[in-house]
Amino acid sequence: MTRLRAIHDPEQLTASLDRVEKGERVLVESGGKAVAALVPLADLAALEALEDAEDVAAAMAALADSDGTVSLAELKARLGL
């Protein structure tokens, strides 16, 4: 995986974006530590789909543990309203 130091270098950024456009992932480093990543949009879409699937699974599990209803009073109490 390519690494990019977090410095102001337009040429290095352009080269890194070109690599990402071709499907490569690039780690962005600051102070010698990886702090971010540049990824192709297809990778981002896959990650977001995975997160959505995990959210749905968690919601389904929560619904399975209850009768699926909450009174308005109970909801207000839970939200501190």
mmCIF file of N, CA and C in Angstrom:
data_model
loop_
_atom_site.group_PDB
_atom_site.id
_atom_site.type_symbol
_atom_site.label_atom_id
_atom_site.label_comp_id
_atom_site.label_asym_id
_atom_site.label_seq_id
_atom_site.Cartn_x
_atom_site.Cartn_y
_atom_site.Cartn_z
ATOM 1 N N MET A 1 0.852 -1.174 0.000
ATOM 2 C CA MET A 1 0.000 0.000 0.000
ATOM 3 C C MET A 1 0.898 1.237 0.000
ATOM 4 N N THR A 2 0.536 2.187 -0.820
ATOM 5 C CA THR A 2 1.282 3.433 -0.909
ATOM 6 C C THR A 2 1.056 4.265 0.348
ATOM 7 N N ARG A 3 2.065 5.025 0.742
ATOM 8 C CA ARG A 3 1.954 5.923 1.893
ATOM 9 C C ARG A 3 2.213 7.348 1.432
ATOM 10 N N LEU A 4 1.435 8.273 1.967
ATOM 11 C CA LEU A 4 1.530 9.687 1.620
ATOM 12 C C LEU A 4 1.740 10.464 2.903
ATOM 13 N N ARG A 5 2.811 11.240 2.965
ATOM 14 C CA ARG A 5 3.022 12.087 4.143
ATOM 15 C C ARG A 5 2.096 13.296 4.052
ATOM 16 N N ALA A 6 1.507 13.679 5.164
ATOM 17 C CA ALA A 6 0.559 14.790 5.209
ATOM 18 C C ALA A 6 1.310 16.117 5.203
ATOM 19 N N ILE A 7 1.827 16.457 4.051
ATOM 20 C CA ILE A 7 2.508 17.737 3.854
ATOM 21 C C ILE A 7 1.897 18.389 2.622
ATOM 22 N N HIS A 8 2.088 19.658 2.491
ATOM 23 C CA HIS A 8 1.528 20.369 1.349
ATOM 24 C C HIS A 8 2.447 20.163 0.145
ATOM 25 N N ASP A 9 2.121 19.165 -0.673
ATOM 26 C CA ASP A 9 2.884 18.845 -1.873
ATOM 27 C C ASP A 9 1.891 18.463 -2.965
ATOM 28 N N PRO A 10 1.479 19.436 -3.770
ATOM 29 C CA PRO A 10 0.469 19.172 -4.794
ATOM 30 C C PRO A 10 0.839 18.032 -5.743
ATOM 31 N N GLU A 11 2.118 17.907 -6.089
ATOM 32 C CA GLU A 11 2.521 16.837 -7.007
ATOM 33 C C GLU A 11 2.333 15.466 -6.369
ATOM 34 N N GLN A 12 2.703 15.346 -5.091
ATOM 35 C CA GLN A 12 2.550 14.063 -4.399
ATOM 36 C C GLN A 12 1.067 13.716 -4.251
ATOM 37 N N LEU A 13 0.242 14.710 -3.951
ATOM 38 C CA LEU A 13 -1.191 14.469 -3.814
ATOM 39 C C LEU A 13 -1.783 14.042 -5.150
ATOM 40 N N THR A 14 -1.415 14.725 -6.215
ATOM 41 C CA THR A 14 -1.927 14.377 -7.535
ATOM 42 C C THR A 14 -1.538 12.952 -7.908
ATOM 43 N N ALA A 15 -0.298 12.583 -7.650
ATOM 44 C CA ALA A 15 0.162 11.218 -7.948
ATOM 45 C C ALA A 15 -0.611 10.201 -7.121
ATOM 46 N N SER A 16 -0.863 10.525 -5.865
ATOM 47 C CA SER A 16 -1.609 9.611 -5.004
ATOM 48 C C SER A 16 -3.045 9.461 -5.479
ATOM 49 N N LEU A 17 -3.669 10.558 -5.875
ATOM 50 C CA LEU A 17 -5.044 10.486 -6.379
ATOM 51 C C LEU A 17 -5.108 9.681 -7.669
ATOM 52 N N ASP A 18 -4.092 9.795 -8.502
ATOM 53 C CA ASP A 18 -4.041 8.987 -9.724
ATOM 54 C C ASP A 18 -4.005 7.504 -9.371
ATOM 55 N N ARG A 19 -3.235 7.150 -8.350
ATOM 56 C CA ARG A 19 -3.145 5.748 -7.926
ATOM 57 C C ARG A 19 -4.491 5.266 -7.392
ATOM 58 N N VAL A 20 -5.157 6.116 -6.616
ATOM 59 C CA VAL A 20 -6.466 5.755 -6.061
ATOM 60 C C VAL A 20 -7.468 5.559 -7.192
ATOM 61 N N GLU A 21 -7.410 6.417 -8.180
ATOM 62 C CA GLU A 21 -8.327 6.308 -9.317
ATOM 63 C C GLU A 21 -8.146 4.966 -10.041
ATOM 64 N N LYS A 22 -6.948 4.415 -9.973
ATOM 65 C CA LYS A 22 -6.660 3.123 -10.616
ATOM 66 C C LYS A 22 -6.969 1.944 -9.697
ATOM 67 N N GLY A 23 -7.495 2.230 -8.499
ATOM 68 C CA GLY A 23 -7.922 1.169 -7.606
ATOM 69 C C GLY A 23 -7.035 0.911 -6.408
ATOM 70 N N GLU A 24 -5.964 1.659 -6.261
ATOM 71 C CA GLU A 24 -5.043 1.461 -5.138
ATOM 72 C C GLU A 24 -5.514 2.240 -3.921
ATOM 73 N N ARG A 25 -5.154 1.758 -2.750
ATOM 74 C CA ARG A 25 -5.430 2.468 -1.500
ATOM 75 C C ARG A 25 -4.154 3.165 -1.051
ATOM 76 N N VAL A 26 -4.303 4.372 -0.496
ATOM 77 C CA VAL A 26 -3.147 5.161 -0.072
ATOM 78 C C VAL A 26 -3.344 5.564 1.387
ATOM 79 N N LEU A 27 -2.355 5.256 2.223
ATOM 80 C CA LEU A 27 -2.383 5.695 3.616
ATOM 81 C C LEU A 27 -1.812 7.101 3.712
ATOM 82 N N VAL A 28 -2.463 7.945 4.475
ATOM 83 C CA VAL A 28 -1.974 9.305 4.729
ATOM 84 C C VAL A 28 -1.353 9.296 6.115
ATOM 85 N N GLU A 29 -0.100 9.721 6.203
ATOM 86 C CA GLU A 29 0.619 9.710 7.471
ATOM 87 C C GLU A 29 0.916 11.124 7.943
ATOM 88 N N SER A 30 0.899 11.276 9.244
ATOM 89 C CA SER A 30 1.287 12.531 9.877
ATOM 90 C C SER A 30 2.117 12.180 11.098
ATOM 91 N N GLY A 31 3.299 12.731 11.175
ATOM 92 C CA GLY A 31 4.177 12.421 12.289
ATOM 93 C C GLY A 31 4.571 10.954 12.336
ATOM 94 N N GLY A 32 4.630 10.315 11.169
ATOM 95 C CA GLY A 32 5.011 8.911 11.099
ATOM 96 C C GLY A 32 3.897 7.934 11.431
ATOM 97 N N LYS A 33 2.678 8.443 11.686
ATOM 98 C CA LYS A 33 1.542 7.584 12.023
ATOM 99 C C LYS A 33 0.486 7.686 10.940
ATOM 100 N N ALA A 34 -0.109 6.557 10.585
ATOM 101 C CA ALA A 34 -1.220 6.556 9.641
ATOM 102 C C ALA A 34 -2.427 7.220 10.311
ATOM 103 N N VAL A 35 -2.991 8.247 9.652
ATOM 104 C CA VAL A 35 -4.116 8.981 10.238
ATOM 105 C C VAL A 35 -5.362 8.948 9.362
ATOM 106 N N ALA A 36 -5.208 8.545 8.102
ATOM 107 C CA ALA A 36 -6.344 8.517 7.183
ATOM 108 C C ALA A 36 -5.977 7.642 5.998
ATOM 109 N N ALA A 37 -6.962 7.435 5.145
ATOM 110 C CA ALA A 37 -6.707 6.662 3.933
ATOM 111 C C ALA A 37 -7.486 7.270 2.775
ATOM 112 N N LEU A 38 -6.866 7.235 1.618
ATOM 113 C CA LEU A 38 -7.544 7.583 0.378
ATOM 114 C C LEU A 38 -7.914 6.256 -0.276
ATOM 115 N N VAL A 39 -9.185 6.067 -0.565
ATOM 116 C CA VAL A 39 -9.628 4.799 -1.144
ATOM 117 C C VAL A 39 -10.493 5.068 -2.366
ATOM 118 N N PRO A 40 -10.528 4.123 -3.293
ATOM 119 C CA PRO A 40 -11.411 4.279 -4.447
ATOM 120 C C PRO A 40 -12.874 4.375 -3.992
ATOM 121 N N LEU A 41 -13.683 5.062 -4.763
ATOM 122 C CA LEU A 41 -15.091 5.217 -4.400
ATOM 123 C C LEU A 41 -15.804 3.879 -4.290
ATOM 124 N N ALA A 42 -15.405 2.895 -5.082
ATOM 125 C CA ALA A 42 -16.024 1.563 -4.981
ATOM 126 C C ALA A 42 -15.767 0.953 -3.607
ATOM 127 N N ASP A 43 -14.573 1.164 -3.057
ATOM 128 C CA ASP A 43 -14.263 0.668 -1.711
ATOM 129 C C ASP A 43 -15.121 1.372 -0.667
ATOM 130 N N LEU A 44 -15.291 2.683 -0.828
ATOM 131 C CA LEU A 44 -16.119 3.445 0.105
ATOM 132 C C LEU A 44 -17.562 2.953 0.053
ATOM 133 N N ALA A 45 -18.088 2.729 -1.144
ATOM 134 C CA ALA A 45 -19.460 2.238 -1.295
ATOM 135 C C ALA A 45 -19.612 0.874 -0.629
ATOM 136 N N ALA A 46 -18.615 -0.004 -0.790
ATOM 137 C CA ALA A 46 -18.665 -1.327 -0.160
ATOM 138 C C ALA A 46 -18.643 -1.211 1.357
ATOM 139 N N LEU A 47 -17.815 -0.319 1.878
ATOM 140 C CA LEU A 47 -17.742 -0.107 3.322
ATOM 141 C C LEU A 47 -19.074 0.420 3.855
ATOM 142 N N GLU A 48 -19.663 1.380 3.163
ATOM 143 C CA GLU A 48 -20.943 1.929 3.600
ATOM 144 C C GLU A 48 -22.041 0.869 3.540
ATOM 145 N N ALA A 49 -22.032 0.004 2.525
ATOM 146 C CA ALA A 49 -23.016 -1.075 2.435
ATOM 147 C C ALA A 49 -22.853 -2.049 3.597
ATOM 148 N N LEU A 50 -21.607 -2.346 3.951
ATOM 149 C CA LEU A 50 -21.341 -3.233 5.089
ATOM 150 C C LEU A 50 -21.849 -2.609 6.382
ATOM 151 N N GLU A 51 -21.585 -1.319 6.575
ATOM 152 C CA GLU A 51 -22.062 -0.634 7.776
ATOM 153 C C GLU A 51 -23.587 -0.634 7.821
ATOM 154 N N ASP A 52 -24.235 -0.404 6.677
ATOM 155 C CA ASP A 52 -25.696 -0.420 6.631
ATOM 156 C C ASP A 52 -26.233 -1.798 7.006
ATOM 157 N N ALA A 53 -25.592 -2.861 6.497
ATOM 158 C CA ALA A 53 -26.031 -4.217 6.803
ATOM 159 C C ALA A 53 -25.875 -4.506 8.295
ATOM 160 N N GLU A 54 -24.787 -4.038 8.899
ATOM 161 C CA GLU A 54 -24.593 -4.224 10.336
ATOM 162 C C GLU A 54 -25.652 -3.465 11.134
ATOM 163 N N ASP A 55 -26.004 -2.254 10.676
ATOM 164 C CA ASP A 55 -27.048 -1.479 11.357
ATOM 165 C C ASP A 55 -28.389 -2.200 11.287
ATOM 166 N N VAL A 56 -28.711 -2.759 10.130
ATOM 167 C CA VAL A 56 -29.970 -3.481 9.972
ATOM 168 C C VAL A 56 -29.977 -4.709 10.883
ATOM 169 N N ALA A 57 -28.863 -5.438 10.927
ATOM 170 C CA ALA A 57 -28.787 -6.619 11.784
ATOM 171 C C ALA A 57 -28.965 -6.239 13.252
ATOM 172 N N ALA A 58 -28.360 -5.147 13.671
ATOM 173 C CA ALA A 58 -28.502 -4.689 15.060
ATOM 174 C C ALA A 58 -29.945 -4.275 15.350
ATOM 175 N N ALA A 59 -30.570 -3.609 14.418
ATOM 176 C CA ALA A 59 -31.964 -3.194 14.608
ATOM 177 C C ALA A 59 -32.882 -4.409 14.682
ATOM 178 N N MET A 60 -32.633 -5.378 13.818
ATOM 179 C CA MET A 60 -33.454 -6.590 13.837
ATOM 180 C C MET A 60 -33.285 -7.337 15.160
ATOM 181 N N ALA A 61 -32.060 -7.395 15.666
ATOM 182 C CA ALA A 61 -31.808 -8.062 16.944
ATOM 183 C C ALA A 61 -32.520 -7.322 18.079
ATOM 184 N N ALA A 62 -32.476 -6.001 18.037
ATOM 185 C CA ALA A 62 -33.146 -5.209 19.073
ATOM 186 C C ALA A 62 -34.650 -5.420 19.014
ATOM 187 N N LEU A 63 -35.206 -5.487 17.816
ATOM 188 C CA LEU A 63 -36.644 -5.725 17.678
ATOM 189 C C LEU A 63 -37.023 -7.121 18.154
ATOM 190 N N ALA A 64 -36.143 -8.079 17.934
ATOM 191 C CA ALA A 64 -36.421 -9.449 18.368
ATOM 192 C C ALA A 64 -36.460 -9.558 19.884
ATOM 193 N N ASP A 65 -35.762 -8.659 20.571
ATOM 194 C CA ASP A 65 -35.709 -8.669 22.029
ATOM 195 C C ASP A 65 -36.869 -7.911 22.662
ATOM 196 N N SER A 66 -37.754 -7.336 21.852
ATOM 197 C CA SER A 66 -38.873 -6.575 22.410
ATOM 198 C C SER A 66 -40.130 -6.900 21.624
ATOM 199 N N ASP A 67 -41.226 -6.341 22.065
ATOM 200 C CA ASP A 67 -42.468 -6.549 21.315
ATOM 201 C C ASP A 67 -42.590 -5.544 20.167
ATOM 202 N N GLY A 68 -41.566 -4.691 19.997
ATOM 203 C CA GLY A 68 -41.532 -3.763 18.873
ATOM 204 C C GLY A 68 -42.209 -2.434 19.129
ATOM 205 N N THR A 69 -42.756 -2.256 20.323
ATOM 206 C CA THR A 69 -43.431 -0.994 20.600
ATOM 207 C C THR A 69 -42.847 -0.342 21.843
ATOM 208 N N VAL A 70 -42.934 0.983 21.873
ATOM 209 C CA VAL A 70 -42.509 1.771 23.019
ATOM 210 C C VAL A 70 -43.530 2.885 23.174
ATOM 211 N N SER A 71 -43.991 3.093 24.370
ATOM 212 C CA SER A 71 -44.960 4.168 24.580
ATOM 213 C C SER A 71 -44.260 5.516 24.441
ATOM 214 N N LEU A 72 -45.038 6.544 24.160
ATOM 215 C CA LEU A 72 -44.476 7.884 24.048
ATOM 216 C C LEU A 72 -43.824 8.301 25.362
ATOM 217 N N ALA A 73 -44.452 7.989 26.475
ATOM 218 C CA ALA A 73 -43.899 8.339 27.784
ATOM 219 C C ALA A 73 -42.543 7.653 27.995
ATOM 220 N N GLU A 74 -42.455 6.377 27.620
ATOM 221 C CA GLU A 74 -41.200 5.635 27.785
ATOM 222 C C GLU A 74 -40.117 6.217 26.874
ATOM 223 N N LEU A 75 -40.487 6.558 25.639
ATOM 224 C CA LEU A 75 -39.529 7.146 24.706
ATOM 225 C C LEU A 75 -39.019 8.476 25.234
ATOM 226 N N LYS A 76 -39.911 9.320 25.729
ATOM 227 C CA LYS A 76 -39.491 10.604 26.302
ATOM 228 C C LYS A 76 -38.554 10.390 27.478
ATOM 229 N N ALA A 77 -38.849 9.417 28.309
ATOM 230 C CA ALA A 77 -38.003 9.137 29.471
ATOM 231 C C ALA A 77 -36.627 8.680 29.018
ATOM 232 N N ARG A 78 -36.575 7.822 28.019
ATOM 233 C CA ARG A 78 -35.285 7.335 27.513
ATOM 234 C C ARG A 78 -34.452 8.475 26.925
ATOM 235 N N LEU A 79 -35.125 9.419 26.289
ATOM 236 C CA LEU A 79 -34.431 10.536 25.651
ATOM 237 C C LEU A 79 -34.213 11.711 26.597
ATOM 238 N N GLY A 80 -34.712 11.582 27.813
ATOM 239 C CA GLY A 80 -34.538 12.654 28.787
ATOM 240 C C GLY A 80 -35.373 13.884 28.485
ATOM 241 N N LEU A 81 -36.524 13.677 27.886
ATOM 242 C CA LEU A 81 -37.397 14.809 27.530
ATOM 243 C C LEU A 81 -38.527 14.975 28.512
#
